[in-house]
Short mmCIF file of C-alpha atoms and ligand atoms in Angstrom, two decimals:
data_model
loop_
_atom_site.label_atom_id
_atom_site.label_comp_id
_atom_site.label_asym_id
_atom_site.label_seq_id
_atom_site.Cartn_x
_atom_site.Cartn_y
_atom_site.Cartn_z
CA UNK A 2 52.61 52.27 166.19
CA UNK A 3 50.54 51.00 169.22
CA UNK A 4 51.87 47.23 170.12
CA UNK A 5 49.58 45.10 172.13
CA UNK A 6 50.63 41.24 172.93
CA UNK A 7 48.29 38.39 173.71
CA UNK A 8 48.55 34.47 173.79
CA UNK A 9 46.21 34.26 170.80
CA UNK A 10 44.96 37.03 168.70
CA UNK A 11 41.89 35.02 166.70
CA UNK A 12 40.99 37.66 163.82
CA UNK A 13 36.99 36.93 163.31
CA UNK A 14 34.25 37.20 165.85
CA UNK A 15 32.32 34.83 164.04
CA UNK A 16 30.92 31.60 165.33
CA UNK A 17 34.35 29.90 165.05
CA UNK A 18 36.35 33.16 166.40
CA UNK A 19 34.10 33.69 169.37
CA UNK A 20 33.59 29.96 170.55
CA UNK A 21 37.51 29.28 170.18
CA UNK A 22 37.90 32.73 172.44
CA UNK A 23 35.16 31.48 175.05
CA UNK A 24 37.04 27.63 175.22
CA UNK A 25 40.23 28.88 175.33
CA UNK A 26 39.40 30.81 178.02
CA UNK A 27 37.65 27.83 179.88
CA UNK A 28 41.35 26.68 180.22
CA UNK A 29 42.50 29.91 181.33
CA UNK A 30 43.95 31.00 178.22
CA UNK A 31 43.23 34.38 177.08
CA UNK A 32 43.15 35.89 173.70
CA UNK A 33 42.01 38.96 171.74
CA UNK A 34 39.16 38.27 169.14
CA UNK A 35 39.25 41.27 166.02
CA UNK A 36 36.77 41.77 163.14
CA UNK A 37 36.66 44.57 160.99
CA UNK A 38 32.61 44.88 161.34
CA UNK A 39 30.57 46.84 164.35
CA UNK A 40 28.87 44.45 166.75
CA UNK A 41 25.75 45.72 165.09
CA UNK A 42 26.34 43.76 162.08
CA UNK A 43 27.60 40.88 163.95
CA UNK A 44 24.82 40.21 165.38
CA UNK A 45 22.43 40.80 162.77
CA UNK A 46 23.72 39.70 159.45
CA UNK A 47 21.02 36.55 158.51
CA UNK A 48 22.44 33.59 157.92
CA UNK A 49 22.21 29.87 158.55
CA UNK A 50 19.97 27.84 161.20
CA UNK A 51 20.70 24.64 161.72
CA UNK A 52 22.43 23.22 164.54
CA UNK A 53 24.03 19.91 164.91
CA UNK A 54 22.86 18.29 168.21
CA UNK A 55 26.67 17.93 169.30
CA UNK A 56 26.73 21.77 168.52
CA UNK A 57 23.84 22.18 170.88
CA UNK A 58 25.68 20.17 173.45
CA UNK A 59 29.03 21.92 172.96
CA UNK A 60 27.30 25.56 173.12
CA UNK A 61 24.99 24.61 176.02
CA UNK A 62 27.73 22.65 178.67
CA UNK A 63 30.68 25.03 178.15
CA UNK A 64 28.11 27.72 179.00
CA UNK A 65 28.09 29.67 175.78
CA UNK A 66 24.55 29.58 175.48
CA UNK A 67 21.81 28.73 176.87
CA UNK A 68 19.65 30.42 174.59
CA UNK A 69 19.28 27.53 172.13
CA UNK A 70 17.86 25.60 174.84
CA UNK A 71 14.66 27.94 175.16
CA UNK A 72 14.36 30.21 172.08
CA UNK A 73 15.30 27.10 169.94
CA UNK A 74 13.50 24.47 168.30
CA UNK A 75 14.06 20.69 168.15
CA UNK A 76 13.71 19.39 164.89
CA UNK A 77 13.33 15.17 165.16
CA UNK A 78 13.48 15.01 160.86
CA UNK A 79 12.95 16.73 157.70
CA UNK A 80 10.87 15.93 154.66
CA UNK A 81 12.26 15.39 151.01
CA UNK A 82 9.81 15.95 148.49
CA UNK A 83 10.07 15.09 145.19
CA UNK A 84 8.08 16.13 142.54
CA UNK A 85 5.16 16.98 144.76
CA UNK A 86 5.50 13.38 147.15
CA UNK A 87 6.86 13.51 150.55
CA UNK A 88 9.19 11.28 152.01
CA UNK A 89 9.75 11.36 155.93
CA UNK A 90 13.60 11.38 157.57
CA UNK A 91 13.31 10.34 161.00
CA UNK A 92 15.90 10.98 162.43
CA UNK A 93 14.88 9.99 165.92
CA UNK A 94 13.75 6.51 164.69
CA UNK A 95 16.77 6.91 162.42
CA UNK A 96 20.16 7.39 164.31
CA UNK A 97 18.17 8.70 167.96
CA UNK A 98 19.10 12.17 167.42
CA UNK A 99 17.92 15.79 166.01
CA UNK A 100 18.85 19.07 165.38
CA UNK A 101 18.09 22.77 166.52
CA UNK A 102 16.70 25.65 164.76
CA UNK A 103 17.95 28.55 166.12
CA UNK A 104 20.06 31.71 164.03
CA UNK A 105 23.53 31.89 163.71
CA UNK A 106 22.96 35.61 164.88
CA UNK A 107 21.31 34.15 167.87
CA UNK A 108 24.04 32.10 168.50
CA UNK A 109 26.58 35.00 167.51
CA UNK A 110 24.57 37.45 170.78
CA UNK A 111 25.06 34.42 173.00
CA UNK A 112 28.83 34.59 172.55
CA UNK A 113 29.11 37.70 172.45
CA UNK A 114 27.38 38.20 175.82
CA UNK A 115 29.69 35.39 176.61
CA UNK A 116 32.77 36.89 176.47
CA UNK A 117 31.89 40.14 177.11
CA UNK A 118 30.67 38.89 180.84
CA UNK A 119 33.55 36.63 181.10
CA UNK A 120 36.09 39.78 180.61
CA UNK A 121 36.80 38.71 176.98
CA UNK A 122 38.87 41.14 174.87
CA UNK A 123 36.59 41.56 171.41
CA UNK A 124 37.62 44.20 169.16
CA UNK A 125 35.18 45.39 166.59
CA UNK A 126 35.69 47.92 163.88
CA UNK A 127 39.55 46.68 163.58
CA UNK A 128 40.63 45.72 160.53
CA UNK A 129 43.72 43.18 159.28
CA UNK A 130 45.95 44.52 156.41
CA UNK A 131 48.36 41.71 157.15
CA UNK A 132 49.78 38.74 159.33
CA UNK A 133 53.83 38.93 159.58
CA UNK A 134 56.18 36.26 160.91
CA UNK A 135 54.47 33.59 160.45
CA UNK A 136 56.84 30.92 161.60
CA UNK A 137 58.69 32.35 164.02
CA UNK A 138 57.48 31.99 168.00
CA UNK A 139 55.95 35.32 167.78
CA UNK A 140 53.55 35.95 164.91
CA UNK A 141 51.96 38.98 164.67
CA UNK A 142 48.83 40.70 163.31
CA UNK A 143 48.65 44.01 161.57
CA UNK A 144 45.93 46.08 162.19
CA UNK A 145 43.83 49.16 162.19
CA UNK A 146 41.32 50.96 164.06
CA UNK A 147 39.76 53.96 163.53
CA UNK A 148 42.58 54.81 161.15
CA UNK A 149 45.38 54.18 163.76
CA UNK A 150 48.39 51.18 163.16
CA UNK A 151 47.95 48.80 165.93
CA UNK A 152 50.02 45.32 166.18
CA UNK A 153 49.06 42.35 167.96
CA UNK A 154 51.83 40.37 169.05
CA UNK A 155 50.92 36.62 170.55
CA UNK A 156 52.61 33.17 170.38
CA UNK A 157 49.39 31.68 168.04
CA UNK A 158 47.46 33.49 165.41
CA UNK A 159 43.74 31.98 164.74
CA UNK A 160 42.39 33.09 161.22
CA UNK A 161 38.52 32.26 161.84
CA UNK A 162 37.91 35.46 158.70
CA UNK A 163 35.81 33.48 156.71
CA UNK A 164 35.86 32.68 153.27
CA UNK A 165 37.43 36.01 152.22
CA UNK A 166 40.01 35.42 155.20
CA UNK A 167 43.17 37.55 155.16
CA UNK A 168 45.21 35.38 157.38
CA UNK A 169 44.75 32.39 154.49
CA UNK A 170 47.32 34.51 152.38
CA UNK A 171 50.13 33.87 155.18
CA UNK A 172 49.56 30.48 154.97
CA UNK A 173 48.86 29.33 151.58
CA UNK A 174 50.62 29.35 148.03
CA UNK A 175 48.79 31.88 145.70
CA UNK A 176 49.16 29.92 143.51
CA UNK A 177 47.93 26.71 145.24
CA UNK A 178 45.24 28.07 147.70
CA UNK A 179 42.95 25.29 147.61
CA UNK A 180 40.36 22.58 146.14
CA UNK A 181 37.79 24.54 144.64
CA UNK A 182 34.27 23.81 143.49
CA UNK A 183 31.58 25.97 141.63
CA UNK A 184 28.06 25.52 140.60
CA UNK A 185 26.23 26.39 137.96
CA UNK A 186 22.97 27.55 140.26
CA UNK A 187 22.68 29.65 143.69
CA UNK A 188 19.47 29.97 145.88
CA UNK A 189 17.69 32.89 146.17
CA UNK A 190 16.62 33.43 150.08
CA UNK A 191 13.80 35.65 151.43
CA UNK A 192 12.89 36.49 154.91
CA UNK A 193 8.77 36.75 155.34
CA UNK A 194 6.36 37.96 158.09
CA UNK A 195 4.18 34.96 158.32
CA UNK A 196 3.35 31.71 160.13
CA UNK A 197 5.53 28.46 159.38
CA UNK A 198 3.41 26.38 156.58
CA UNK A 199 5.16 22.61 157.94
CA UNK A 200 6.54 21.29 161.20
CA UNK A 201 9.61 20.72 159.96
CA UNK A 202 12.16 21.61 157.20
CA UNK A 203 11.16 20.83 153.37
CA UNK A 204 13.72 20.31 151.06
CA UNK A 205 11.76 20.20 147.66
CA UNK A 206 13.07 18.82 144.50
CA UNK A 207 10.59 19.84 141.01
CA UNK A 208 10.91 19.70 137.37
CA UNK A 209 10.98 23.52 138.18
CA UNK A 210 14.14 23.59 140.64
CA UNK A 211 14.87 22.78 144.12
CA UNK A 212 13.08 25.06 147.35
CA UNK A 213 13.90 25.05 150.76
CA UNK A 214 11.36 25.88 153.43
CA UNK A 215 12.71 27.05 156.26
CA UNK A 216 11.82 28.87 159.78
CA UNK A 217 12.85 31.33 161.76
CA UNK A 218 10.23 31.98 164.71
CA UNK A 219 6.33 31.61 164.78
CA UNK A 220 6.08 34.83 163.16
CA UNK A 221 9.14 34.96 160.56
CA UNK A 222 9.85 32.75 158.06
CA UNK A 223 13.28 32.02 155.86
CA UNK A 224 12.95 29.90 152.59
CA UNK A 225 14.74 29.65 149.31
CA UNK A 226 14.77 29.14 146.07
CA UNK A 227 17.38 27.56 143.59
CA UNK A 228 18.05 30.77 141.16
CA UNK A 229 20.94 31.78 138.45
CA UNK A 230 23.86 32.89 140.43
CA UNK A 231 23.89 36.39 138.46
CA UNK A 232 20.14 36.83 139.12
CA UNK A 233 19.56 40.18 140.74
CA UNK A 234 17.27 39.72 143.88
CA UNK A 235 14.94 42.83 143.14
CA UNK A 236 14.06 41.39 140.01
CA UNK A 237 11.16 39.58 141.03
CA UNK A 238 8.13 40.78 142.45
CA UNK A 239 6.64 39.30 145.78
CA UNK A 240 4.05 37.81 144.25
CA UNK A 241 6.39 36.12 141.58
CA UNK A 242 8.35 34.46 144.10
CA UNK A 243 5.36 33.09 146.40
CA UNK A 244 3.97 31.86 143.04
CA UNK A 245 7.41 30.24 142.33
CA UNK A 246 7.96 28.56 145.68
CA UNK A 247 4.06 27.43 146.34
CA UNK A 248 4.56 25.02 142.69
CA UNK A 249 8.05 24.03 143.67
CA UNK A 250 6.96 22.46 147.18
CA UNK A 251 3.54 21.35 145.24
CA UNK A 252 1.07 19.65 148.14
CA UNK A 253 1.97 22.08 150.92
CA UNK A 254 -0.44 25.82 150.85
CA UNK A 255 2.52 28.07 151.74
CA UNK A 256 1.57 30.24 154.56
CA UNK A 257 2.18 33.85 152.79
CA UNK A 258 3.14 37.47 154.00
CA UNK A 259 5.35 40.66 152.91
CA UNK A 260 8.87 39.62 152.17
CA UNK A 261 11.35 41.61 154.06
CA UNK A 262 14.96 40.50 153.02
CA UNK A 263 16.42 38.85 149.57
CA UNK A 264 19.50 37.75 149.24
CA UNK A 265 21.25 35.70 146.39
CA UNK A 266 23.59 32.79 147.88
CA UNK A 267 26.54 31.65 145.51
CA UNK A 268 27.19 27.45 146.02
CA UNK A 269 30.80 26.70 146.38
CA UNK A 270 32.67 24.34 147.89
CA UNK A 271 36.49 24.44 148.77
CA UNK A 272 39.12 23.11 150.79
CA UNK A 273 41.91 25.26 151.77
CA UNK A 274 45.45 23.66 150.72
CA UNK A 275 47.07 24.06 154.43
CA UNK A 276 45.32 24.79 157.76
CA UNK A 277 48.62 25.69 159.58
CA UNK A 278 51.94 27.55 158.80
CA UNK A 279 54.19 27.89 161.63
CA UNK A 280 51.88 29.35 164.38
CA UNK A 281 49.39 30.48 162.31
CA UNK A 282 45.95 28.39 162.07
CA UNK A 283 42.44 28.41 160.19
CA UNK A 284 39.32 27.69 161.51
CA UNK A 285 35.61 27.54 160.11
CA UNK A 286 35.05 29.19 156.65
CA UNK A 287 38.31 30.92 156.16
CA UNK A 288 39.64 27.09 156.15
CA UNK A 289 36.29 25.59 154.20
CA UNK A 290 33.28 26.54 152.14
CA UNK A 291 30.48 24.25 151.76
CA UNK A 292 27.12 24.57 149.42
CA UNK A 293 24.46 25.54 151.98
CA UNK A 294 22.15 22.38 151.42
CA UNK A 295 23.77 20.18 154.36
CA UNK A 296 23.46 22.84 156.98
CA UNK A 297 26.89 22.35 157.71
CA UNK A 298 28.78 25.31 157.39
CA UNK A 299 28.63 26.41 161.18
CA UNK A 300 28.31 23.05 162.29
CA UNK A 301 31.91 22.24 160.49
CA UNK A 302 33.59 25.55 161.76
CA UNK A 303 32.27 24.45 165.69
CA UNK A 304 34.13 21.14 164.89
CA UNK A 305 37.51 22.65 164.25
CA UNK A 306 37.08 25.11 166.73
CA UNK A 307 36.92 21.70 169.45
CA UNK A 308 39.56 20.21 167.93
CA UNK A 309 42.38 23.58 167.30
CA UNK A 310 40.88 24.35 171.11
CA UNK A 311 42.44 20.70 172.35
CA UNK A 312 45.49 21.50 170.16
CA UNK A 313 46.41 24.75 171.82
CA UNK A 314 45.35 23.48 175.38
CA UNK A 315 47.97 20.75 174.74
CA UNK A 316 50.64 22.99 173.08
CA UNK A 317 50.41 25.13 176.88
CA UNK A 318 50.21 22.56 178.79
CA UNK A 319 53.51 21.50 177.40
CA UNK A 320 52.40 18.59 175.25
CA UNK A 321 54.37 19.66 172.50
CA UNK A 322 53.79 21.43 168.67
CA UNK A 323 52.59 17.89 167.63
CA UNK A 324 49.20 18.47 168.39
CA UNK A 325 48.80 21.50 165.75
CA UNK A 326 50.01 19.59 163.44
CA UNK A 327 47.36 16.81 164.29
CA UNK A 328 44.79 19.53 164.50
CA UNK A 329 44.92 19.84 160.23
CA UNK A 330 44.58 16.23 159.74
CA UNK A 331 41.84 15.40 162.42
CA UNK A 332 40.05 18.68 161.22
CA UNK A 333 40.33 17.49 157.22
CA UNK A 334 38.69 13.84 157.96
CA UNK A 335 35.42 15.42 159.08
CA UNK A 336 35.92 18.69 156.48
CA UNK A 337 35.94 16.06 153.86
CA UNK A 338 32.95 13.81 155.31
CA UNK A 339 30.97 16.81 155.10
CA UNK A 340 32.27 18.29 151.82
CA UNK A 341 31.12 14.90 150.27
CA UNK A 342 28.06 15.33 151.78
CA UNK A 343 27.47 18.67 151.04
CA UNK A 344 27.78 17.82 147.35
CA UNK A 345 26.24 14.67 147.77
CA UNK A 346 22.99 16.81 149.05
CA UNK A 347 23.47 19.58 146.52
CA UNK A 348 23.57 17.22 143.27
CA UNK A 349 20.72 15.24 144.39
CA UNK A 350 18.12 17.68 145.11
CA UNK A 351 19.47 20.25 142.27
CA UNK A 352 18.54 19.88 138.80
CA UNK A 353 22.12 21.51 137.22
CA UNK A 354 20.69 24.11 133.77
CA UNK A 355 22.85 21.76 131.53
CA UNK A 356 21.36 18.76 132.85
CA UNK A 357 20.73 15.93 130.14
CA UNK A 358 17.35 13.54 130.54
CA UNK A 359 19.50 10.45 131.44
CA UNK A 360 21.16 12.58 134.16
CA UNK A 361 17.90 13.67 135.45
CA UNK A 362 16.05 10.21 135.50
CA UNK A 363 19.48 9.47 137.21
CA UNK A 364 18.94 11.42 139.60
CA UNK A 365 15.39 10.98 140.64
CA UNK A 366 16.52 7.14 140.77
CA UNK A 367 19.01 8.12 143.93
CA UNK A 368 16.23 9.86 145.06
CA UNK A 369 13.57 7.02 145.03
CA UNK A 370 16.52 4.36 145.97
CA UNK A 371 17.49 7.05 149.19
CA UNK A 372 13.48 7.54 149.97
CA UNK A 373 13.01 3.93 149.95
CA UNK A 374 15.94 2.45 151.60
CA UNK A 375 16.31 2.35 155.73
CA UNK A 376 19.65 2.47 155.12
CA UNK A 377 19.79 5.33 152.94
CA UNK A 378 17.86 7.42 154.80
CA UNK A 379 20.24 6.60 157.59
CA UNK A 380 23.08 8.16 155.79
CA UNK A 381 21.23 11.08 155.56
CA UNK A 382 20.35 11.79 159.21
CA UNK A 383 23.29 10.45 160.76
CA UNK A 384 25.07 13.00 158.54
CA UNK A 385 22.57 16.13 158.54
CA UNK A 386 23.09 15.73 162.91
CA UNK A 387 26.30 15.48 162.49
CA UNK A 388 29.12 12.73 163.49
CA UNK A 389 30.32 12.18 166.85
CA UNK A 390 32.52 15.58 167.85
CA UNK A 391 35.82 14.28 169.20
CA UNK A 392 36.51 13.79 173.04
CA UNK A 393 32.01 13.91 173.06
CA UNK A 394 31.63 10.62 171.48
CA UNK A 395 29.49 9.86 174.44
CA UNK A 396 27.16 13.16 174.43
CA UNK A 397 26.51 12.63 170.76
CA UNK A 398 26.46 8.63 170.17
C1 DHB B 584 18.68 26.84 156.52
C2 DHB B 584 19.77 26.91 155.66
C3 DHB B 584 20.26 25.76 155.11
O1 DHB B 584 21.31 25.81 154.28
C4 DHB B 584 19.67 24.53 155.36
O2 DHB B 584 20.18 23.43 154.77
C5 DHB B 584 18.60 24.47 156.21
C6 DHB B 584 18.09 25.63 156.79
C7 DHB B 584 18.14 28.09 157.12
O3 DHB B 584 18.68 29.16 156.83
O4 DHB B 584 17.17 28.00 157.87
#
């Protein structure tokens, strides 16, 4: 069996595996970044688009990427629309900040490119079977590639795996993994050749289900629709779907054109039990899941990634095994903030299938009372661009 060591091996070369590998690096510590998909995929799986302005700041001055800065948009607000009426956010009146359009498989290339021109060590097509040694001083990672054993021996193990994350299983209970969530609807998401139909974002709430219209480029479009979570995507024609989302965001004509990619996204929120056993960590997804309504799933997974980066800086530098331990709780205040507000978005805009009339009138009442109130709206966009990132206080404030 082939044995390789490392300070860090971080097993995911997501957004949260990646960035960690391109900060730690900043500080001159050097790591080895596995996933068990080709770079291909990486870097073109579609999912989210919205990017926190500290994540823009983050990305942009520790030189991950530029690319947000010119193939990105600026987004000042978003407009919540219920039953057919618009209601403004401001967020630049609001809280003086925004947020960026721009892929996570944008984002993913710009790391990528990254590390690869930095000399970074990223190992695609490797897959985990298992993490051993856990709390000893030197935890190691069982893998494979290209059908041969290969262990990776380092003094930290980073599980950024996502929600399916392997690592987890060395750190929590089975029978305790988490705080779990389900819900009883999903959104169905489409990809379109055609120009956007707003400005900005519309998050649509109708007495026929929530819609999301979203944007990709001037020429490709994303936008969803709240669905059954066991509805097949090819069940619906194009035409169906158009004539689905243009009376669910009634008031806007919906630019139309073919539909190239459907996908069905399950809403779940959980909170792992631990983020840390001995010297083995989780970042991102593989430590949270959050509905997609908040944009916050990348957003959340950059967070940790700042703080578990400070952590490990200070744990070389001598500062002690203190600071990983901080790293769970400082991560958890903000994985809860947004949690909260993840549902808080979710349950709002969402009419649930079992839904009573009381709980609906409820509901459009915290709409009106958000729409109306300075100080509701407030909550929204100081939330949706995201809270201060620690140690940037000043970039974001
Ligand atoms: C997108 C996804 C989201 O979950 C969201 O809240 C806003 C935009 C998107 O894919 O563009």
């Amino acid at each position: 069996m082939a044995e390789v060591r490392t300070r860090i091996v971080i097993v995911g070369a997501g957004p949260a595996g990646l960035l960690l590998s391109h900060l730690l690096h900043l500080e001159g510590i050097e790591s080895i970044v596995v996933d068990a998909r080709t770079r291909e995929d990486v870097e073109s799986t579609i999912r989210a688009g919205i990017l926190e302005q500290g994540t823009v700041e983050l990305l942009v001055t520790s030189g991950a990427s530029d690319g947000v800065l010119i193939d990105g948009a600026r987004h000042d607000g978003i407009e919540l629309r219920v039953d057919g009426v618009g209601h403004r956010i401001d967020f630049a009146d609001l809280v003086g900040r925004g947020v960026w359009l721009y892929p996570q498989h944008e984002v993913l290339r710009d790391l990528i490119a990254a590390r690869l021109r930095d000399g970074g060590d990223i190992r695609f097509e490797t897959t985990v079977d298992d993490v051993l040694d856990p709390d000893s001083a030197r935890p190691c990672v069982r893998a494979r590639h290209n059908g041969e054993p290969i262990d990776i021996v380092a003094e930290l193990v980073v599980g950024a795996d996502g929600s399916h994350s392997v690592v987890r299983r060395a750190i929590t209970d089975p029978s305790a993994t988490g705080y779990f969530r389900e819900y009883p609807f999903a959104w169905f998401g489409i990809l379109c050749k055609a120009p956007p139909s707003a400005p900005e974002l519309i998050y649509s709430s109708s007495e026929r289900g929530f819609a999301l219209i979203s944007q990709r480029s001037a020429t490709v479009q994303r936008m969803y629709l709240q669905c059954d979570p066991e509805l097949d995507p090819t069940a619906m024609s194009d035409n169906q779907i158009w004539d689905e989302l243009q009376a669910r965001v009634a008031g806007t004509e919906l630019r139309e054109g073919p539909i190239f990619q459907r996908d069905v996204l399950r809403f779940r929120s959980f909170v792992a039990s631990r983020l840390r056993r001995g010297r083995v960590l989780l970042v991102g997804d593989a430590a949270h899941t959050v509905p997609p309504t908040g944009a916050k799933g990348m957003n959340l997974a950059v967070a940790d990634v700042l703080m578990l980066a400070d952590a490990v800086r200070g744990l070389f530098a001598g500062e002690g095994e203190g600071l990983l331990d901080a790293y769970a709780e400082r991560a958890l205040q903000r994985v809860w903030r947004a949690q909260h507000f993840s549902w808080w978005m979710t349950s709002m805009l969402h009419a649930a299938p079992d839904a009573t009339e009381f709980d609906t009138r409820r509901r459009l009442a915290e709409l009106d009372t958000l729409t109306a109130s300075r100080a509701g709206r407030s909550y929204l966009a100081e939330a949706y661009t995201g809270w201060p990132l620690p140690g940037r206080e000043r970039c974001s404030g």
